[in-house]
Coordinates of C-alpha atoms in Angstrom, one line a residue:
X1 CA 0.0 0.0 0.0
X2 CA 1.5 3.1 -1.0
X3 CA 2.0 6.4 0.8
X4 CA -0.4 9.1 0.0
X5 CA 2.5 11.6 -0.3
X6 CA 3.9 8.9 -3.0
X7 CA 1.2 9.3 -5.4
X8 CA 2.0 13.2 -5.2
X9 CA 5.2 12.7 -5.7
X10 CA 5.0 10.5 -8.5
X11 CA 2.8 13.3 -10.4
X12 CA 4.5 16.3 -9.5
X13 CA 8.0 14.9 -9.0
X14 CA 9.2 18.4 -7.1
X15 CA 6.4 19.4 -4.6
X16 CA 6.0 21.1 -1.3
X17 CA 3.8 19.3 0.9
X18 CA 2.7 20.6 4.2
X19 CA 1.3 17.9 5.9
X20 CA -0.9 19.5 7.9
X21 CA -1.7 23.1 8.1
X22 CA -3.7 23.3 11.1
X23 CA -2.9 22.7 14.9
X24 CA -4.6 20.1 16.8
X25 CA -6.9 19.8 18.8
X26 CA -9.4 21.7 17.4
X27 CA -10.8 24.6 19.0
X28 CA -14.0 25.4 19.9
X29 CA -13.8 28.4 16.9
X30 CA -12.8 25.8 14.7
X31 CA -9.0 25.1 13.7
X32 CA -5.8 27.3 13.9
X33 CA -2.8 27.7 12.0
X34 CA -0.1 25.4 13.3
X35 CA 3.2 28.1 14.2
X36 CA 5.1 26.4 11.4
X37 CA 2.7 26.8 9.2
X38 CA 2.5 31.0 9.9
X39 CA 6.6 30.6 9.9
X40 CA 6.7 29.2 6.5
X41 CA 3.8 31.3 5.1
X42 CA 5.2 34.7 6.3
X43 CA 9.0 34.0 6.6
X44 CA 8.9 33.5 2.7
X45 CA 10.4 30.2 2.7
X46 CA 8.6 29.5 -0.1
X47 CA 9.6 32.3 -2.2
X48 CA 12.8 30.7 -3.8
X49 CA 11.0 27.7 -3.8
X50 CA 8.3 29.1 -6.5
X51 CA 11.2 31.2 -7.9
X52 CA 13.0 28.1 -8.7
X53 CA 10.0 25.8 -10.6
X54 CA 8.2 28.6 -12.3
X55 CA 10.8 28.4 -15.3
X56 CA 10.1 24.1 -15.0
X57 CA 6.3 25.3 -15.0
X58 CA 5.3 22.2 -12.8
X59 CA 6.6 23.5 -9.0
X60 CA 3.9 22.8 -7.0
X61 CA 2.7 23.1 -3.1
X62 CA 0.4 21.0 -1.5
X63 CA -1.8 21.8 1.9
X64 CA -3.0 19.1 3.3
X65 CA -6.1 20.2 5.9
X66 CA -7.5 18.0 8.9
X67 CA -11.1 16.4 9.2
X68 CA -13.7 19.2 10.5
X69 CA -13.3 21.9 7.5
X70 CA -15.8 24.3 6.7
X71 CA -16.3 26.9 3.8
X72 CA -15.7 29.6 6.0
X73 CA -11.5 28.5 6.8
X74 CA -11.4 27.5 3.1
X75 CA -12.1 31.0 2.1
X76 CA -10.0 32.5 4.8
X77 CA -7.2 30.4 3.8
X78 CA -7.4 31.1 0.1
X79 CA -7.6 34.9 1.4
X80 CA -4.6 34.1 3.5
X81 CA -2.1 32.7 0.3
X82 CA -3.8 35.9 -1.9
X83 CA -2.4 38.5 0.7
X84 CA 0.9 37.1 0.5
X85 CA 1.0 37.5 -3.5
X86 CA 1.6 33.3 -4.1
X87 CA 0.5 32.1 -7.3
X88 CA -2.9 30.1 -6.1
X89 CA -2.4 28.3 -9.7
X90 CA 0.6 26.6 -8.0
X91 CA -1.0 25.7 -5.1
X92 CA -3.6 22.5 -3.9
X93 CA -5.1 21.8 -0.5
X94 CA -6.4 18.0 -0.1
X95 CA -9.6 18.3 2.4
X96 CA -12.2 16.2 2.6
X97 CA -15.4 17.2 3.1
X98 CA -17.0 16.3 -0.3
X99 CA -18.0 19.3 -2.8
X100 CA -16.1 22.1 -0.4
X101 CA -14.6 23.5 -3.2
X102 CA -18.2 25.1 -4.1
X103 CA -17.7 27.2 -1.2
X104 CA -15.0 29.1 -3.2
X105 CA -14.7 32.3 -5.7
X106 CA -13.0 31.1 -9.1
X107 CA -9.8 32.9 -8.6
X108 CA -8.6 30.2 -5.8
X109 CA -6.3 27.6 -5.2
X110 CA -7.1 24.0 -6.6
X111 CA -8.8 21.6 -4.4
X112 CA -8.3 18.1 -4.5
X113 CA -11.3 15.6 -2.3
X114 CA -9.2 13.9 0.2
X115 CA -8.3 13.1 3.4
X116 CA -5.2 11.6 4.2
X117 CA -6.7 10.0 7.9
X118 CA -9.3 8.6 5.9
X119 CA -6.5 6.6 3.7
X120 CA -4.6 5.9 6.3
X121 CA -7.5 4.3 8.3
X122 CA -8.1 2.0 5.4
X123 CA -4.8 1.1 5.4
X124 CA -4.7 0.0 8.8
X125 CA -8.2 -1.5 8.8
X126 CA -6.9 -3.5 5.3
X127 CA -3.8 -4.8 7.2
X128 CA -6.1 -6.8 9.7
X129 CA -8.5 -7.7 7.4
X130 CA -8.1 -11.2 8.6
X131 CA -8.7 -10.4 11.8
X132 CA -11.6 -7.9 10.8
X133 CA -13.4 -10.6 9.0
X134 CA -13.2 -13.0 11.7
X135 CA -14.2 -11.2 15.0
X136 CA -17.2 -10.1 12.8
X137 CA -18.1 -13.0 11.0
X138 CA -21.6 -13.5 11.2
X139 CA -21.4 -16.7 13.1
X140 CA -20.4 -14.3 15.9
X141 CA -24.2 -12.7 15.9
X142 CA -26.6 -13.0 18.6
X143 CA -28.6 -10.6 18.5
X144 CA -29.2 -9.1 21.6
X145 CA -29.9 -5.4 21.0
X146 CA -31.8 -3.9 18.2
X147 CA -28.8 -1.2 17.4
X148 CA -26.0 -0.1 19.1
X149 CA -24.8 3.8 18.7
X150 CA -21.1 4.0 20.2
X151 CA -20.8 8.3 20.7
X152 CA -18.1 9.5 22.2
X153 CA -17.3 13.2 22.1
X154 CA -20.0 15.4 23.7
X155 CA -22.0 16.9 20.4
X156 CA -25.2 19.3 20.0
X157 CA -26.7 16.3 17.6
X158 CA -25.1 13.3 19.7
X159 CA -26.9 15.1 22.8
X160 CA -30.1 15.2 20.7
X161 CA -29.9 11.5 19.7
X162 CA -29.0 10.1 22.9
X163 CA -32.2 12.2 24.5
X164 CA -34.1 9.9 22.8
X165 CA -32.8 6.6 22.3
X166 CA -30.9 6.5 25.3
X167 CA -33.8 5.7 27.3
X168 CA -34.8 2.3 25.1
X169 CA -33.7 -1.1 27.1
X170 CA -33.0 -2.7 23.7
X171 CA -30.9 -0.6 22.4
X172 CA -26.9 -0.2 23.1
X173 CA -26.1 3.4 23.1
X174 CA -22.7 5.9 24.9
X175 CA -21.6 9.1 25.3
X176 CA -18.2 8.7 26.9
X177 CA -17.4 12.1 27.4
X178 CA -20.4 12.3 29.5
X179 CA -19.9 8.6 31.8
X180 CA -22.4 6.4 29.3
X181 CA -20.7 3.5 28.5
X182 CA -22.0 1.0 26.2
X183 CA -22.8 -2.3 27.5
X184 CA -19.7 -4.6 26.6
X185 CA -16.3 -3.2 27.0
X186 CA -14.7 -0.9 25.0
X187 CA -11.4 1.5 24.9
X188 CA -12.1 4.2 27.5
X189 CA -12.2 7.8 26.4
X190 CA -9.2 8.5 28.1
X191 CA -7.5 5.5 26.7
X192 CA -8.3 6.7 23.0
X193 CA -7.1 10.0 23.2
X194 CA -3.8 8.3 24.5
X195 CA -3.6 5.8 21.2
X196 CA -5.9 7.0 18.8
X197 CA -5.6 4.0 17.2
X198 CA -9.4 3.3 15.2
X199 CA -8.6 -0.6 14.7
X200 CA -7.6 -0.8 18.0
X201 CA -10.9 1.0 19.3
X202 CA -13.0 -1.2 16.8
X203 CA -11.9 -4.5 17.8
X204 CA -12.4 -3.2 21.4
X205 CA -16.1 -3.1 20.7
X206 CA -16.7 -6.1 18.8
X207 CA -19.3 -7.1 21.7
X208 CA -20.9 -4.5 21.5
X209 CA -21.1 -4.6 17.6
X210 CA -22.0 -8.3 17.6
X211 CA -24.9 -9.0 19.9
X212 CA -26.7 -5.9 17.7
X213 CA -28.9 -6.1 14.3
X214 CA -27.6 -2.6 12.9
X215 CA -26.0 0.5 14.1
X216 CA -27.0 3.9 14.5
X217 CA -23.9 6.1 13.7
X218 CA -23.7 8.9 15.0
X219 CA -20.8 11.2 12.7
X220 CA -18.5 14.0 13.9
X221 CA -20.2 16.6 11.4
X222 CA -24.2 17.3 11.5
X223 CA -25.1 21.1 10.8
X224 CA -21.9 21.5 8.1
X225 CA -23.0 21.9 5.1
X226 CA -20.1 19.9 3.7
X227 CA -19.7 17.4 6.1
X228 CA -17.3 13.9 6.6
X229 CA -17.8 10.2 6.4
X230 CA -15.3 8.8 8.8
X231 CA -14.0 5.7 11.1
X232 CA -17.1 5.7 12.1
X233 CA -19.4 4.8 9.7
X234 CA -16.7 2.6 8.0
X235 CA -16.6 0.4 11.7
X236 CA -20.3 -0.2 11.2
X237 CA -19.4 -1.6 7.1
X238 CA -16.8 -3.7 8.6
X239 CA -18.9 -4.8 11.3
X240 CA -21.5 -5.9 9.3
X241 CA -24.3 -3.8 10.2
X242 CA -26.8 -1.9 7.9
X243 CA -27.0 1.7 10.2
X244 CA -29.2 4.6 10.0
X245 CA -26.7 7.9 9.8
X246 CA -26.8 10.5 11.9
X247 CA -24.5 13.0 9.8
X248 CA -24.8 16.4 7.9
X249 CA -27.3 16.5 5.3
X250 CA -26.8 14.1 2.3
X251 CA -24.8 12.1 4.1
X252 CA -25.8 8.5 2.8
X253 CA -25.7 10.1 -0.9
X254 CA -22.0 10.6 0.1
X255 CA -21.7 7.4 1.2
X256 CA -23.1 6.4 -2.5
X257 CA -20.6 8.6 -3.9
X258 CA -18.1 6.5 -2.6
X259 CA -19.1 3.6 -3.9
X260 CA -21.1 2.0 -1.1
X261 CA -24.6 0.9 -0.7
X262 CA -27.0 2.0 1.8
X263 CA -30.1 0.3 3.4
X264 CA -33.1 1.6 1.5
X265 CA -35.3 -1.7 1.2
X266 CA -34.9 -1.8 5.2
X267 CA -35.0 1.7 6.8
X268 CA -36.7 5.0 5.5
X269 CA -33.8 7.2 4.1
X270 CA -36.0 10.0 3.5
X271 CA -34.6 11.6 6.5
X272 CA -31.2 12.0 4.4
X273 CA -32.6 15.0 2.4
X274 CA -34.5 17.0 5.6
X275 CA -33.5 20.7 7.2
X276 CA -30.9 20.2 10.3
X277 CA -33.2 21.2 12.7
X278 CA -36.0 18.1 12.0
X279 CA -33.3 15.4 10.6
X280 CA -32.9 13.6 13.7
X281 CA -36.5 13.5 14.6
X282 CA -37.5 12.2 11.5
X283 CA -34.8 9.4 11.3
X284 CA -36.3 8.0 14.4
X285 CA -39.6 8.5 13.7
X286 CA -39.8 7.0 10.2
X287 CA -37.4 4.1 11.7
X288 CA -39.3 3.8 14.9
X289 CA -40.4 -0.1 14.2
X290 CA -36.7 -0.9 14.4
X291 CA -35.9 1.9 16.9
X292 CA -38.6 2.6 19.4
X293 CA -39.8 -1.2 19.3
X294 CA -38.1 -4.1 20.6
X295 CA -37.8 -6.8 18.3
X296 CA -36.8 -10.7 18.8
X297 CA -33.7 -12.4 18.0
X298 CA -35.5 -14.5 15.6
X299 CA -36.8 -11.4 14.1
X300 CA -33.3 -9.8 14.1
X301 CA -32.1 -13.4 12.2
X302 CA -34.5 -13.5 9.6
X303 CA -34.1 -9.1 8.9
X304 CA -30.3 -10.0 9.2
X305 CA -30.3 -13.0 6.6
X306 CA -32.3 -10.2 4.2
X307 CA -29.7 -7.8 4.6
X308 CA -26.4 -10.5 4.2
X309 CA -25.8 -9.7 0.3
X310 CA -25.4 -5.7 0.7
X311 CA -23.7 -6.1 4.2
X312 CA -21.5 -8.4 2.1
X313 CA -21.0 -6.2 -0.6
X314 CA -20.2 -3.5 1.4
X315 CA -17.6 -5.4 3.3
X316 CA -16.1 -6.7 0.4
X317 CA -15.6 -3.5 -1.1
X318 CA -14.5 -1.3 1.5
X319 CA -11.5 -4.3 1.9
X320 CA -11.0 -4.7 -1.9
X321 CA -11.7 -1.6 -3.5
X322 CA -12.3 1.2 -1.4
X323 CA -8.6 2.3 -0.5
X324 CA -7.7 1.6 -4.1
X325 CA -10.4 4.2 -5.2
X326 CA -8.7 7.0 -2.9
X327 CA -6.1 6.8 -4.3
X328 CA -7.2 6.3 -7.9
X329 CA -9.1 9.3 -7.4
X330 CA -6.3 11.4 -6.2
X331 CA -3.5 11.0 -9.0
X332 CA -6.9 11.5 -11.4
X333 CA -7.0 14.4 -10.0
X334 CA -3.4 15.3 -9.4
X335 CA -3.4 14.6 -13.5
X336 CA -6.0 17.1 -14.3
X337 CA -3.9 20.2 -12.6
X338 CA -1.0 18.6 -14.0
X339 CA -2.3 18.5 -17.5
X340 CA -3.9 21.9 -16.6

């Protein structure tokens, strides 16, 4: 499995690549500059840099941004490279919200769909696939729960969802940050933020994954316009479980866009297309058979058996495919501002 900064490499032989621009943890305003990234910027680093491959014609930088993006730091960083006078022609940011770039005026830098955490989960997840495939095998099922929802960061959304399914018996739901476990054992918020290792946290939860019929994810985006598809929905894929998505708007049509299936024969996805302020509401209550209403584990069985050939599918292309397509997608696209 190659590097992601490979692929850029092989397409634009001499490149910059700032990898990343921003300084974790973000903030409650949203992300920050790293203090490199101000030094480089501003101490003109990059000057002789540019100076150097304009006469080649193919010098490039590349920015690579962190998870939660929004329009409103794309545009300030695209005002940010404009005040110092770089040539935005020459320059890329990988983010990955999908469609971002819409949030920008034409005379911007180039944007390239990806996230390198994403990649790199895959990669990790691919390298236990073994593993993967066997503490989730569906011979490990029993049904126990209708859904599990693992949530871990304290969230307006998450706060909203657990307010209401929190309070069914036959369902398997946490909110870490807040002392809610979930049922079986899992990594401890303290201990995650010490690794955060996502195949480590995943196969802590295989309990928790296996005694339910489908998942409720619950993703770290909801009111963004352009929002992400992380670890967590890809845990439920790999899991086996079909999952209603609690995510910003259009959130299983990303999930198409990738190349996955979704659950539409089973749950109402209706919900997928509805205003942030009713999306949660009406996820539950046009899924309340499966959510509100506990069923048996002979019930759960025979949905289960239903569902096999897209929980299949899914699985085998997330393994097979789905890192392959990353990064297929990114020297396409590295290609077309080369060729540009």
């Amino acid at each position: 499995m190659k590097q992601w900064t490979d692929i850029i490499k092989e397409v634009f032989p001499v490149a910059y690549i700032l990898d990343s621009a921003f300084e974790y943890p973000i903030g409650d305003d949203g992300w920050r500059f790293t203090r490199e990234s101000e030094e480089i910027y501003r101490a003109g680093t990059l000057d002789t840099w540019f100076d150097y491959d304009y006469d080649w014609g193919k010098g490039h930088m590349f920015v690579n941004l962190q998870d939660m993006v929004t329009g409103d730091e794309l545009i300030k960083l695209n005002r940010f490279f404009k005040g110092l006078n770089y040539p935005l022609k020459y320059i890329t940011v990988l983010c990955w919200p999908l469609n971002i770039e819409k949030t920008l005026p034409k005379d911007s830098f180039n944007v390239i769909n990806f996230s390198s955490h994403q990649y790199e989960t895959w990669c990790d997840y691919k390298s236990a696939e073994d593993v993967l495939r066997e503490e989730f095998a569906h011979t490990k099922k029993t049904f126990e729960y209708n859904f599990v929802c693992p949530q871990r960061i304290y969230k307006p959304h998450r706060a909203a969802l657990h307010s209401v399914i929190g309070k069914y018996p036959h369902g398997n739901t946490s909110l870490q940050s807040k002392g809610i476990e979930l049922r079986y054992p899992s990594l401890s918020f303290q201990d995650y933020d010490n690794t955060y290792d996502n195949l480590s946290n995943l196969l802590a939860m295989k309990q928790n994954y296996n005694t339910a019929l489908f998942s409720i994810v619950s993703e770290s985006q909801y009111r963004e316009k352009y929002g992400i598809i992380t670890e967590k929905t890809f845990n439920s894929i790999v899991a086996g479980m079909p999952f209603l998505l609690c995510s910003h708007r259009f959130g299983l049509q990303d999930i198409n866009e990738y190349g996955f299936q979704t659950y539409p024969h089973f749950f109402d996805e209706h919900y997928d297309s509805i205003d942030n302020q009713v999306r949660i509401k009406f996820m539950l209550e046009l899924n309340k058979r499966l959510v509100a209403n506990r069923l048996t584990a002979v019930e759960m069985q025979t949905f289960y058996e239903e569902l096999s050939p897209t929980i299949e599918y899914n699985r085998d292309y997330f393994f097979d495919q789905f890192g392959d397509q990353l990064i297929s997608n990114l020297r396409r696209d590295l290609l077309n501002i080369w060729n540009g």
